[in-house]
Each structure stands twice: as structure tokens, then as C-alpha cells.
């Protein structure tokens, strides 16, 4: 939206709702990772002892309910950010950032869902002495179909975060500082997640910080203090850098 553009009231409501979901996503990322704890999967493979402990934790169901729901809510947040920037010079970058991010989540969701739903049963059978069942969890992550999906998903999410960060840096409608934590959150939740839990977890606060800055700017630019009575429209102006 160019400076002085007047979005319809219904569009403003949808954009604000979507951007609010970005903030919610930041909160859910922090909560979900805190409940889950260290990732039992790292660059060396599946840590069986950690996998069993995490899968049989009393918080397992709640953890994955949060994390899987979060992956879905993020899609609407990215769509709202693109809609907010429609008709601006940054629209094209925002569009491809949205597309790549959605592809990344879309490829990751089925694998995450399979692992989340089967992990407790696999871990229980393993503790009962059936060690062969651990191959089920391993194939769901490192199998010939799953692993390429995970790799493409990680690259898509990282490139999507990079393009979105570039949009945040360039757009006069959004705070430039939000670009840095937004890009870093993508790095932490993809490739850095295999290095150390502290790096993976930091992706949550980074996303939340960026989302709060973006939401504040969107709320400010979609305010309608000068709208004519009954027209349901307001003006956007650059600023918030």
C-alpha cells in the first residue's frame, strides 16, 4: 500500500488479524520449544535415549498440539504481511517470501505430524524391549523420502525468512530493525536447530520480538483517525523506521 492509500475496513481487519497471528506464533514457538526441551535429532542422527524421554514426557501431546498448530497459523500471518504490502515496491519480494515460507511449512508439517503421533507408541515399545521399532522413528526423519523433504523444507524456510527480512529492511512502512531478528529466527529454527538447543530456542524470542515490532507498525499505519464518518477507510503513511 502506498503512502496515502486507503484500504477498505474489511481488509484492515483481516490484515490486523493475520499480523496478530504472527505475534501469537512467536508466543507459541517459545512455549512449544520450552515444553519439548532439547531436540533428540541433531546433525549426527537420532539420539535414542533423548527421543524416548521426550516422547514419553507428560507434556508431549500439549507440546505438539502447540507446535503443529503454530505451523498452520504462520501461513495466515505471512499472507497478511503480503496483503499489507500489496501495491508497494516491496510487494514482489513479500510475495516470494510468503510462498517460500508456506512451502517450507507445508513440506515439514506431514513429517512433524507423523513423528508427533507415532513417537509415544514407538518409545513405549522400545522401553518394553522391542528395540527394532526405533527404526520407524529413524525412517520418518532420515528415510529416503523424509530426508529430502526436510532439507528442501529447511532451505525454503530460510530463503523465505531472508526475503521477508529484506522486505522489512526496505519497506518504509515497517521498522527496519525487525529484519535482523526475523532473519536470525529463520536460521535458528532450521539449520542452527541441529547444533544446540539454546540456538534453536532463541528462534522463538527472536520471532516474537520481530512480530511485536511489525504488529505495532501495522496497527499504526492501519489506524483511521482521519477517516470520514461511515467510509470505513484510513490512510497509510511511511514511517516507523
C-alpha positions as protocol buffer text, in pm:
chain_id: "A"
residue {
  index: 1
  type: UNK
  ca { x: 0 y: 0 z: 0 }
}
residue {
  index: 2
  type: UNK
  ca { x: 149 y: 331 z: -100 }
}
residue {
  index: 3
  type: UNK
  ca { x: 152 y: 630 z: 129 }
}
residue {
  index: 4
  type: UNK
  ca { x: -193 y: 778 z: 132 }
}
residue {
  index: 5
  type: UNK
  ca { x: -363 y: 462 z: 9 }
}
residue {
  index: 6
  type: UNK
  ca { x: -696 y: 387 z: 169 }
}
residue {
  index: 7
  type: UNK
  ca { x: -761 y: 17 z: 237 }
}
residue {
  index: 8
  type: UNK
  ca { x: -1116 y: -99 z: 289 }
}
residue {
  index: 9
  type: UNK
  ca { x: -1214 y: -154 z: 651 }
}
residue {
  index: 10
  type: UNK
  ca { x: -1267 y: -525 z: 593 }
}
residue {
  index: 11
  type: UNK
  ca { x: -913 y: -554 z: 454 }
}
residue {
  index: 12
  type: UNK
  ca { x: -772 y: -370 z: 754 }
}
residue {
  index: 13
  type: UNK
  ca { x: -947 y: -614 z: 988 }
}
residue {
  index: 14
  type: UNK
  ca { x: -811 y: -916 z: 802 }
}
residue {
  index: 15
  type: UNK
  ca { x: -460 y: -775 z: 789 }
}
residue {
  index: 16
  type: UNK
  ca { x: -461 y: -693 z: 1157 }
}
residue {
  index: 17
  type: UNK
  ca { x: -591 y: -1039 z: 1244 }
}
residue {
  index: 18
  type: UNK
  ca { x: -320 y: -1205 z: 1036 }
}
residue {
  index: 19
  type: UNK
  ca { x: -42 y: -992 z: 1184 }
}
residue {
  index: 20
  type: UNK
  ca { x: -177 y: -1065 z: 1532 }
}
residue {
  index: 21
  type: UNK
  ca { x: -130 y: -1433 z: 1447 }
}
residue {
  index: 22
  type: UNK
  ca { x: 239 y: -1359 z: 1382 }
}
residue {
  index: 23
  type: UNK
  ca { x: 268 y: -1240 z: 1742 }
}
residue {
  index: 24
  type: UNK
  ca { x: 74 y: -1545 z: 1860 }
}
residue {
  index: 25
  type: UNK
  ca { x: 313 y: -1760 z: 1657 }
}
residue {
  index: 26
  type: UNK
  ca { x: 609 y: -1611 z: 1840 }
}
residue {
  index: 27
  type: UNK
  ca { x: 449 y: -1694 z: 2175 }
}
residue {
  index: 28
  type: UNK
  ca { x: 360 y: -2046 z: 2063 }
}
residue {
  index: 29
  type: UNK
  ca { x: 713 y: -2108 z: 1933 }
}
residue {
  index: 30
  type: UNK
  ca { x: 861 y: -2010 z: 2268 }
}
residue {
  index: 31
  type: UNK
  ca { x: 606 y: -2217 z: 2462 }
}
residue {
  index: 32
  type: UNK
  ca { x: 629 y: -2522 z: 2238 }
}
residue {
  index: 33
  type: UNK
  ca { x: 1009 y: -2539 z: 2237 }
}
residue {
  index: 34
  type: UNK
  ca { x: 1024 y: -2480 z: 2612 }
}
residue {
  index: 35
  type: UNK
  ca { x: 784 y: -2769 z: 2672 }
}
residue {
  index: 36
  type: UNK
  ca { x: 959 y: -3001 z: 2429 }
}
residue {
  index: 37
  type: UNK
  ca { x: 1312 y: -2938 z: 2551 }
}
residue {
  index: 38
  type: UNK
  ca { x: 1628 y: -3036 z: 2361 }
}
residue {
  index: 39
  type: UNK
  ca { x: 1576 y: -3177 z: 2013 }
}
residue {
  index: 40
  type: UNK
  ca { x: 1651 y: -3553 z: 2008 }
}
residue {
  index: 41
  type: UNK
  ca { x: 1754 y: -3516 z: 1644 }
}
residue {
  index: 42
  type: UNK
  ca { x: 2083 y: -3345 z: 1563 }
}
residue {
  index: 43
  type: UNK
  ca { x: 2335 y: -3343 z: 1284 }
}
residue {
  index: 44
  type: UNK
  ca { x: 2463 y: -3686 z: 1392 }
}
residue {
  index: 45
  type: UNK
  ca { x: 2126 y: -3860 z: 1381 }
}
residue {
  index: 46
  type: UNK
  ca { x: 1861 y: -3968 z: 1631 }
}
residue {
  index: 47
  type: UNK
  ca { x: 1956 y: -3967 z: 1999 }
}
residue {
  index: 48
  type: UNK
  ca { x: 1754 y: -4270 z: 2105 }
}
residue {
  index: 49
  type: UNK
  ca { x: 1767 y: -4206 z: 2482 }
}
residue {
  index: 50
  type: UNK
  ca { x: 1660 y: -3844 z: 2438 }
}
residue {
  index: 51
  type: UNK
  ca { x: 1392 y: -3944 z: 2187 }
}
residue {
  index: 52
  type: UNK
  ca { x: 1237 y: -4191 z: 2430 }
}
residue {
  index: 53
  type: UNK
  ca { x: 1246 y: -3942 z: 2717 }
}
residue {
  index: 54
  type: UNK
  ca { x: 1089 y: -3661 z: 2513 }
}
residue {
  index: 55
  type: UNK
  ca { x: 826 y: -3888 z: 2354 }
}
residue {
  index: 56
  type: UNK
  ca { x: 707 y: -4027 z: 2687 }
}
residue {
  index: 57
  type: UNK
  ca { x: 702 y: -3691 z: 2867 }
}
residue {
  index: 58
  type: UNK
  ca { x: 367 y: -3592 z: 3013 }
}
residue {
  index: 59
  type: UNK
  ca { x: 381 y: -3271 z: 2806 }
}
residue {
  index: 60
  type: UNK
  ca { x: 429 y: -3450 z: 2471 }
}
residue {
  index: 61
  type: UNK
  ca { x: 69 y: -3410 z: 2350 }
}
residue {
  index: 62
  type: UNK
  ca { x: 47 y: -3044 z: 2456 }
}
residue {
  index: 63
  type: UNK
  ca { x: 387 y: -2968 z: 2304 }
}
residue {
  index: 64
  type: UNK
  ca { x: 296 y: -3098 z: 1961 }
}
residue {
  index: 65
  type: UNK
  ca { x: -54 y: -2952 z: 1973 }
}
residue {
  index: 66
  type: UNK
  ca { x: 115 y: -2612 z: 2012 }
}
residue {
  index: 67
  type: UNK
  ca { x: 391 y: -2668 z: 1758 }
}
residue {
  index: 68
  type: UNK
  ca { x: 173 y: -2820 z: 1485 }
}
residue {
  index: 69
  type: UNK
  ca { x: -96 y: -2554 z: 1528 }
}
residue {
  index: 70
  type: UNK
  ca { x: 174 y: -2290 z: 1514 }
}
residue {
  index: 71
  type: UNK
  ca { x: 298 y: -2413 z: 1175 }
}
residue {
  index: 72
  type: UNK
  ca { x: -54 y: -2364 z: 1039 }
}
residue {
  index: 73
  type: UNK
  ca { x: -117 y: -2023 z: 1194 }
}
residue {
  index: 74
  type: UNK
  ca { x: 207 y: -1888 z: 1049 }
}
residue {
  index: 75
  type: UNK
  ca { x: 69 y: -1934 z: 698 }
}
residue {
  index: 76
  type: UNK
  ca { x: -207 y: -1680 z: 761 }
}
residue {
  index: 77
  type: UNK
  ca { x: 43 y: -1441 z: 919 }
}
residue {
  index: 78
  type: UNK
  ca { x: 263 y: -1445 z: 607 }
}
residue {
  index: 79
  type: UNK
  ca { x: -41 y: -1390 z: 387 }
}
residue {
  index: 80
  type: UNK
  ca { x: -141 y: -1089 z: 598 }
}
residue {
  index: 81
  type: UNK
  ca { x: 206 y: -937 z: 573 }
}
residue {
  index: 82
  type: UNK
  ca { x: 196 y: -971 z: 195 }
}
residue {
  index: 83
  type: UNK
  ca { x: -154 y: -819 z: 186 }
}
residue {
  index: 84
  type: UNK
  ca { x: -33 y: -526 z: 395 }
}
residue {
  index: 85
  type: UNK
  ca { x: 247 y: -460 z: 148 }
}
residue {
  index: 86
  type: UNK
  ca { x: 35 y: -508 z: -163 }
}
residue {
  index: 87
  type: UNK
  ca { x: 70 y: -216 z: -408 }
}
residue {
  index: 88
  type: UNK
  ca { x: 410 y: -120 z: -261 }
}
residue {
  index: 89
  type: UNK
  ca { x: 750 y: -162 z: -429 }
}
residue {
  index: 90
  type: UNK
  ca { x: 825 y: -444 z: -182 }
}
residue {
  index: 91
  type: UNK
  ca { x: 518 y: -648 z: -281 }
}
residue {
  index: 92
  type: UNK
  ca { x: 706 y: -885 z: -513 }
}
residue {
  index: 93
  type: UNK
  ca { x: 968 y: -974 z: -251 }
}
residue {
  index: 94
  type: UNK
  ca { x: 696 y: -1011 z: 12 }
}
residue {
  index: 95
  type: UNK
  ca { x: 505 y: -1246 z: -218 }
}
residue {
  index: 96
  type: UNK
  ca { x: 801 y: -1478 z: -277 }
}
residue {
  index: 97
  type: UNK
  ca { x: 894 y: -1465 z: 90 }
}
residue {
  index: 98
  type: UNK
  ca { x: 540 y: -1577 z: 169 }
}
residue {
  index: 99
  type: UNK
  ca { x: 543 y: -1852 z: -97 }
}
residue {
  index: 100
  type: UNK
  ca { x: 877 y: -1999 z: 10 }
}
residue {
  index: 101
  type: UNK
  ca { x: 779 y: -1987 z: 378 }
}
residue {
  index: 102
  type: UNK
  ca { x: 449 y: -2165 z: 308 }
}
residue {
  index: 103
  type: UNK
  ca { x: 630 y: -2429 z: 101 }
}
residue {
  index: 104
  type: UNK
  ca { x: 875 y: -2481 z: 388 }
}
residue {
  index: 105
  type: UNK
  ca { x: 600 y: -2531 z: 643 }
}
residue {
  index: 106
  type: UNK
  ca { x: 395 y: -2740 z: 402 }
}
residue {
  index: 107
  type: UNK
  ca { x: 679 y: -2987 z: 347 }
}
residue {
  index: 108
  type: UNK
  ca { x: 763 y: -3004 z: 717 }
}
residue {
  index: 109
  type: UNK
  ca { x: 409 y: -3046 z: 854 }
}
residue {
  index: 110
  type: UNK
  ca { x: 344 y: -3407 z: 739 }
}
residue {
  index: 111
  type: UNK
  ca { x: 676 y: -3531 z: 876 }
}
residue {
  index: 112
  type: UNK
  ca { x: 633 y: -3345 z: 1204 }
}
residue {
  index: 113
  type: UNK
  ca { x: 279 y: -3483 z: 1233 }
}
residue {
  index: 114
  type: UNK
  ca { x: 390 y: -3842 z: 1175 }
}
residue {
  index: 115
  type: UNK
  ca { x: 668 y: -3814 z: 1431 }
}
residue {
  index: 116
  type: UNK
  ca { x: 442 y: -3643 z: 1686 }
}
residue {
  index: 117
  type: UNK
  ca { x: 165 y: -3904 z: 1656 }
}
residue {
  index: 118
  type: UNK
  ca { x: 380 y: -4217 z: 1645 }
}
residue {
  index: 119
  type: UNK
  ca { x: 662 y: -4121 z: 1883 }
}
residue {
  index: 120
  type: UNK
  ca { x: 488 y: -4218 z: 2213 }
}
residue {
  index: 121
  type: UNK
  ca { x: 399 y: -4566 z: 2088 }
}
residue {
  index: 122
  type: UNK
  ca { x: 746 y: -4622 z: 1940 }
}
residue {
  index: 123
  type: UNK
  ca { x: 912 y: -4508 z: 2264 }
}
residue {
  index: 124
  type: UNK
  ca { x: 683 y: -4727 z: 2475 }
}
residue {
  index: 125
  type: UNK
  ca { x: 756 y: -5037 z: 2268 }
}
residue {
  index: 126
  type: UNK
  ca { x: 1128 y: -4961 z: 2278 }
}
residue {
  index: 127
  type: UNK
  ca { x: 1124 y: -4947 z: 2658 }
}
residue {
  index: 128
  type: UNK
  ca { x: 942 y: -5279 z: 2663 }
}
residue {
  index: 129
  type: UNK
  ca { x: 1237 y: -5434 z: 2482 }
}
residue {
  index: 130
  type: UNK
  ca { x: 1138 y: -5408 z: 2118 }
}
residue {
  index: 131
  type: UNK
  ca { x: 1444 y: -5217 z: 2003 }
}
residue {
  index: 132
  type: UNK
  ca { x: 1368 y: -5269 z: 1634 }
}
residue {
  index: 133
  type: UNK
  ca { x: 1078 y: -5021 z: 1647 }
}
residue {
  index: 134
  type: UNK
  ca { x: 1320 y: -4731 z: 1678 }
}
residue {
  index: 135
  type: UNK
  ca { x: 1380 y: -4777 z: 1305 }
}
residue {
  index: 136
  type: UNK
  ca { x: 1027 y: -4640 z: 1249 }
}
residue {
  index: 137
  type: UNK
  ca { x: 1118 y: -4306 z: 1405 }
}
residue {
  index: 138
  type: UNK
  ca { x: 1452 y: -4302 z: 1230 }
}
residue {
  index: 139
  type: UNK
  ca { x: 1297 y: -4364 z: 887 }
}
residue {
  index: 140
  type: UNK
  ca { x: 1035 y: -4094 z: 948 }
}
residue {
  index: 141
  type: UNK
  ca { x: 1319 y: -3842 z: 974 }
}
residue {
  index: 142
  type: UNK
  ca { x: 1613 y: -3983 z: 780 }
}
residue {
  index: 143
  type: UNK
  ca { x: 1431 y: -4211 z: 534 }
}
residue {
  index: 144
  type: UNK
  ca { x: 1482 y: -4178 z: 155 }
}
residue {
  index: 145
  type: UNK
  ca { x: 1162 y: -3973 z: 121 }
}
residue {
  index: 146
  type: UNK
  ca { x: 1157 y: -3786 z: 452 }
}
residue {
  index: 147
  type: UNK
  ca { x: 1513 y: -3651 z: 449 }
}
residue {
  index: 148
  type: UNK
  ca { x: 1490 y: -3474 z: 108 }
}
residue {
  index: 149
  type: UNK
  ca { x: 1160 y: -3320 z: 223 }
}
residue {
  index: 150
  type: UNK
  ca { x: 1325 y: -3193 z: 541 }
}
residue {
  index: 151
  type: UNK
  ca { x: 1622 y: -3049 z: 354 }
}
residue {
  index: 152
  type: UNK
  ca { x: 1406 y: -2870 z: 96 }
}
residue {
  index: 153
  type: UNK
  ca { x: 1177 y: -2751 z: 377 }
}
residue {
  index: 154
  type: UNK
  ca { x: 1471 y: -2603 z: 569 }
}
residue {
  index: 155
  type: UNK
  ca { x: 1609 y: -2421 z: 266 }
}
residue {
  index: 156
  type: UNK
  ca { x: 1264 y: -2291 z: 166 }
}
residue {
  index: 157
  type: UNK
  ca { x: 1202 y: -2158 z: 518 }
}
residue {
  index: 158
  type: UNK
  ca { x: 1545 y: -1997 z: 537 }
}
residue {
  index: 159
  type: UNK
  ca { x: 1518 y: -1831 z: 195 }
}
residue {
  index: 160
  type: UNK
  ca { x: 1161 y: -1725 z: 277 }
}
residue {
  index: 161
  type: UNK
  ca { x: 1286 y: -1566 z: 600 }
}
residue {
  index: 162
  type: UNK
  ca { x: 1569 y: -1396 z: 410 }
}
residue {
  index: 163
  type: UNK
  ca { x: 1333 y: -1243 z: 154 }
}
residue {
  index: 164
  type: UNK
  ca { x: 1090 y: -1133 z: 425 }
}
residue {
  index: 165
  type: UNK
  ca { x: 1379 y: -980 z: 620 }
}
residue {
  index: 166
  type: UNK
  ca { x: 1482 y: -791 z: 306 }
}
residue {
  index: 167
  type: UNK
  ca { x: 1126 y: -659 z: 280 }
}
residue {
  index: 168
  type: UNK
  ca { x: 1135 y: -548 z: 643 }
}
residue {
  index: 169
  type: UNK
  ca { x: 1465 y: -372 z: 580 }
}
residue {
  index: 170
  type: UNK
  ca { x: 1346 y: -191 z: 267 }
}
residue {
  index: 171
  type: UNK
  ca { x: 984 y: -102 z: 341 }
}
residue {
  index: 172
  type: UNK
  ca { x: 926 y: 246 z: 487 }
}
residue {
  index: 173
  type: UNK
  ca { x: 606 y: 112 z: 641 }
}
residue {
  index: 174
  type: UNK
  ca { x: 785 y: -131 z: 873 }
}
residue {
  index: 175
  type: UNK
  ca { x: 1062 y: -93 z: 1136 }
}
residue {
  index: 176
  type: UNK
  ca { x: 1397 y: -171 z: 978 }
}
residue {
  index: 177
  type: UNK
  ca { x: 1535 y: -329 z: 1296 }
}
residue {
  index: 178
  type: UNK
  ca { x: 1281 y: -613 z: 1272 }
}
residue {
  index: 179
  type: UNK
  ca { x: 1467 y: -752 z: 969 }
}
residue {
  index: 180
  type: UNK
  ca { x: 1761 y: -874 z: 1178 }
}
residue {
  index: 181
  type: UNK
  ca { x: 1573 y: -1084 z: 1439 }
}
residue {
  index: 182
  type: UNK
  ca { x: 1337 y: -1211 z: 1170 }
}
residue {
  index: 183
  type: UNK
  ca { x: 1619 y: -1350 z: 956 }
}
residue {
  index: 184
  type: UNK
  ca { x: 1803 y: -1489 z: 1259 }
}
residue {
  index: 185
  type: UNK
  ca { x: 1488 y: -1665 z: 1379 }
}
residue {
  index: 186
  type: UNK
  ca { x: 1470 y: -1849 z: 1047 }
}
residue {
  index: 187
  type: UNK
  ca { x: 1833 y: -1953 z: 1077 }
}
residue {
  index: 188
  type: UNK
  ca { x: 1789 y: -2069 z: 1437 }
}
residue {
  index: 189
  type: UNK
  ca { x: 1479 y: -2278 z: 1366 }
}
residue {
  index: 190
  type: UNK
  ca { x: 1627 y: -2452 z: 1063 }
}
residue {
  index: 191
  type: UNK
  ca { x: 2000 y: -2520 z: 1042 }
}
residue {
  index: 192
  type: UNK
  ca { x: 2106 y: -2395 z: 1386 }
}
residue {
  index: 193
  type: UNK
  ca { x: 1843 y: -2623 z: 1541 }
}
residue {
  index: 194
  type: UNK
  ca { x: 2077 y: -2915 z: 1470 }
}
residue {
  index: 195
  type: UNK
  ca { x: 2367 y: -2752 z: 1655 }
}
residue {
  index: 196
  type: UNK
  ca { x: 2239 y: -2675 z: 2006 }
}
residue {
  index: 197
  type: UNK
  ca { x: 1904 y: -2640 z: 2179 }
}
residue {
  index: 198
  type: UNK
  ca { x: 1989 y: -2289 z: 2303 }
}
residue {
  index: 199
  type: UNK
  ca { x: 2029 y: -2174 z: 1942 }
}
residue {
  index: 200
  type: UNK
  ca { x: 1706 y: -2340 z: 1834 }
}
residue {
  index: 201
  type: UNK
  ca { x: 1513 y: -2199 z: 2130 }
}
residue {
  index: 202
  type: UNK
  ca { x: 1642 y: -1846 z: 2066 }
}
residue {
  index: 203
  type: UNK
  ca { x: 1447 y: -1855 z: 1739 }
}
residue {
  index: 204
  type: UNK
  ca { x: 1126 y: -1818 z: 1941 }
}
residue {
  index: 205
  type: UNK
  ca { x: 1214 y: -1493 z: 2124 }
}
residue {
  index: 206
  type: UNK
  ca { x: 1365 y: -1354 z: 1803 }
}
residue {
  index: 207
  type: UNK
  ca { x: 1043 y: -1422 z: 1612 }
}
residue {
  index: 208
  type: UNK
  ca { x: 835 y: -1275 z: 1894 }
}
residue {
  index: 209
  type: UNK
  ca { x: 1045 y: -957 z: 1909 }
}
residue {
  index: 210
  type: UNK
  ca { x: 1022 y: -907 z: 1534 }
}
residue {
  index: 211
  type: UNK
  ca { x: 649 y: -984 z: 1531 }
}
residue {
  index: 212
  type: UNK
  ca { x: 578 y: -727 z: 1803 }
}
residue {
  index: 213
  type: UNK
  ca { x: 764 y: -459 z: 1605 }
}
residue {
  index: 214
  type: UNK
  ca { x: 581 y: -549 z: 1284 }
}
residue {
  index: 215
  type: UNK
  ca { x: 243 y: -559 z: 1458 }
}
residue {
  index: 216
  type: UNK
  ca { x: 295 y: -217 z: 1618 }
}
residue {
  index: 217
  type: UNK
  ca { x: 379 y: -66 z: 1279 }
}
residue {
  index: 218
  type: UNK
  ca { x: 84 y: -232 z: 1106 }
}
residue {
  index: 219
  type: UNK
  ca { x: -157 y: -115 z: 1376 }
}
residue {
  index: 220
  type: UNK
  ca { x: -21 y: 239 z: 1347 }
}
residue {
  index: 221
  type: UNK
  ca { x: -41 y: 250 z: 968 }
}
residue {
  index: 222
  type: UNK
  ca { x: -390 y: 100 z: 955 }
}
residue {
  index: 223
  type: UNK
  ca { x: -533 y: 336 z: 1215 }
}
residue {
  index: 224
  type: UNK
  ca { x: -820 y: 551 z: 1087 }
}
residue {
  index: 225
  type: UNK
  ca { x: -822 y: 867 z: 1300 }
}
residue {
  index: 226
  type: UNK
  ca { x: -888 y: 1089 z: 996 }
}
residue {
  index: 227
  type: UNK
  ca { x: -1140 y: 870 z: 817 }
}
residue {
  index: 228
  type: UNK
  ca { x: -1459 y: 1032 z: 705 }
}
residue {
  index: 229
  type: UNK
  ca { x: -1764 y: 914 z: 901 }
}
residue {
  index: 230
  type: UNK
  ca { x: -1902 y: 591 z: 760 }
}
residue {
  index: 231
  type: UNK
  ca { x: -1644 y: 539 z: 486 }
}
residue {
  index: 232
  type: UNK
  ca { x: -1453 y: 270 z: 681 }
}
residue {
  index: 233
  type: UNK
  ca { x: -1121 y: 374 z: 528 }
}
residue {
  index: 234
  type: UNK
  ca { x: -787 y: 504 z: 656 }
}
residue {
  index: 235
  type: UNK
  ca { x: -455 y: 620 z: 520 }
}
residue {
  index: 236
  type: UNK
  ca { x: -116 y: 460 z: 539 }
}
residue {
  index: 237
  type: UNK
  ca { x: 195 y: 670 z: 561 }
}
residue {
  index: 238
  type: UNK
  ca { x: 561 y: 574 z: 570 }
}
residue {
  index: 239
  type: UNK
  ca { x: 750 y: 585 z: 895 }
}
residue {
  index: 240
  type: UNK
  ca { x: 841 y: 369 z: 1193 }
}
residue {
  index: 241
  type: UNK
  ca { x: 1198 y: 320 z: 1075 }
}
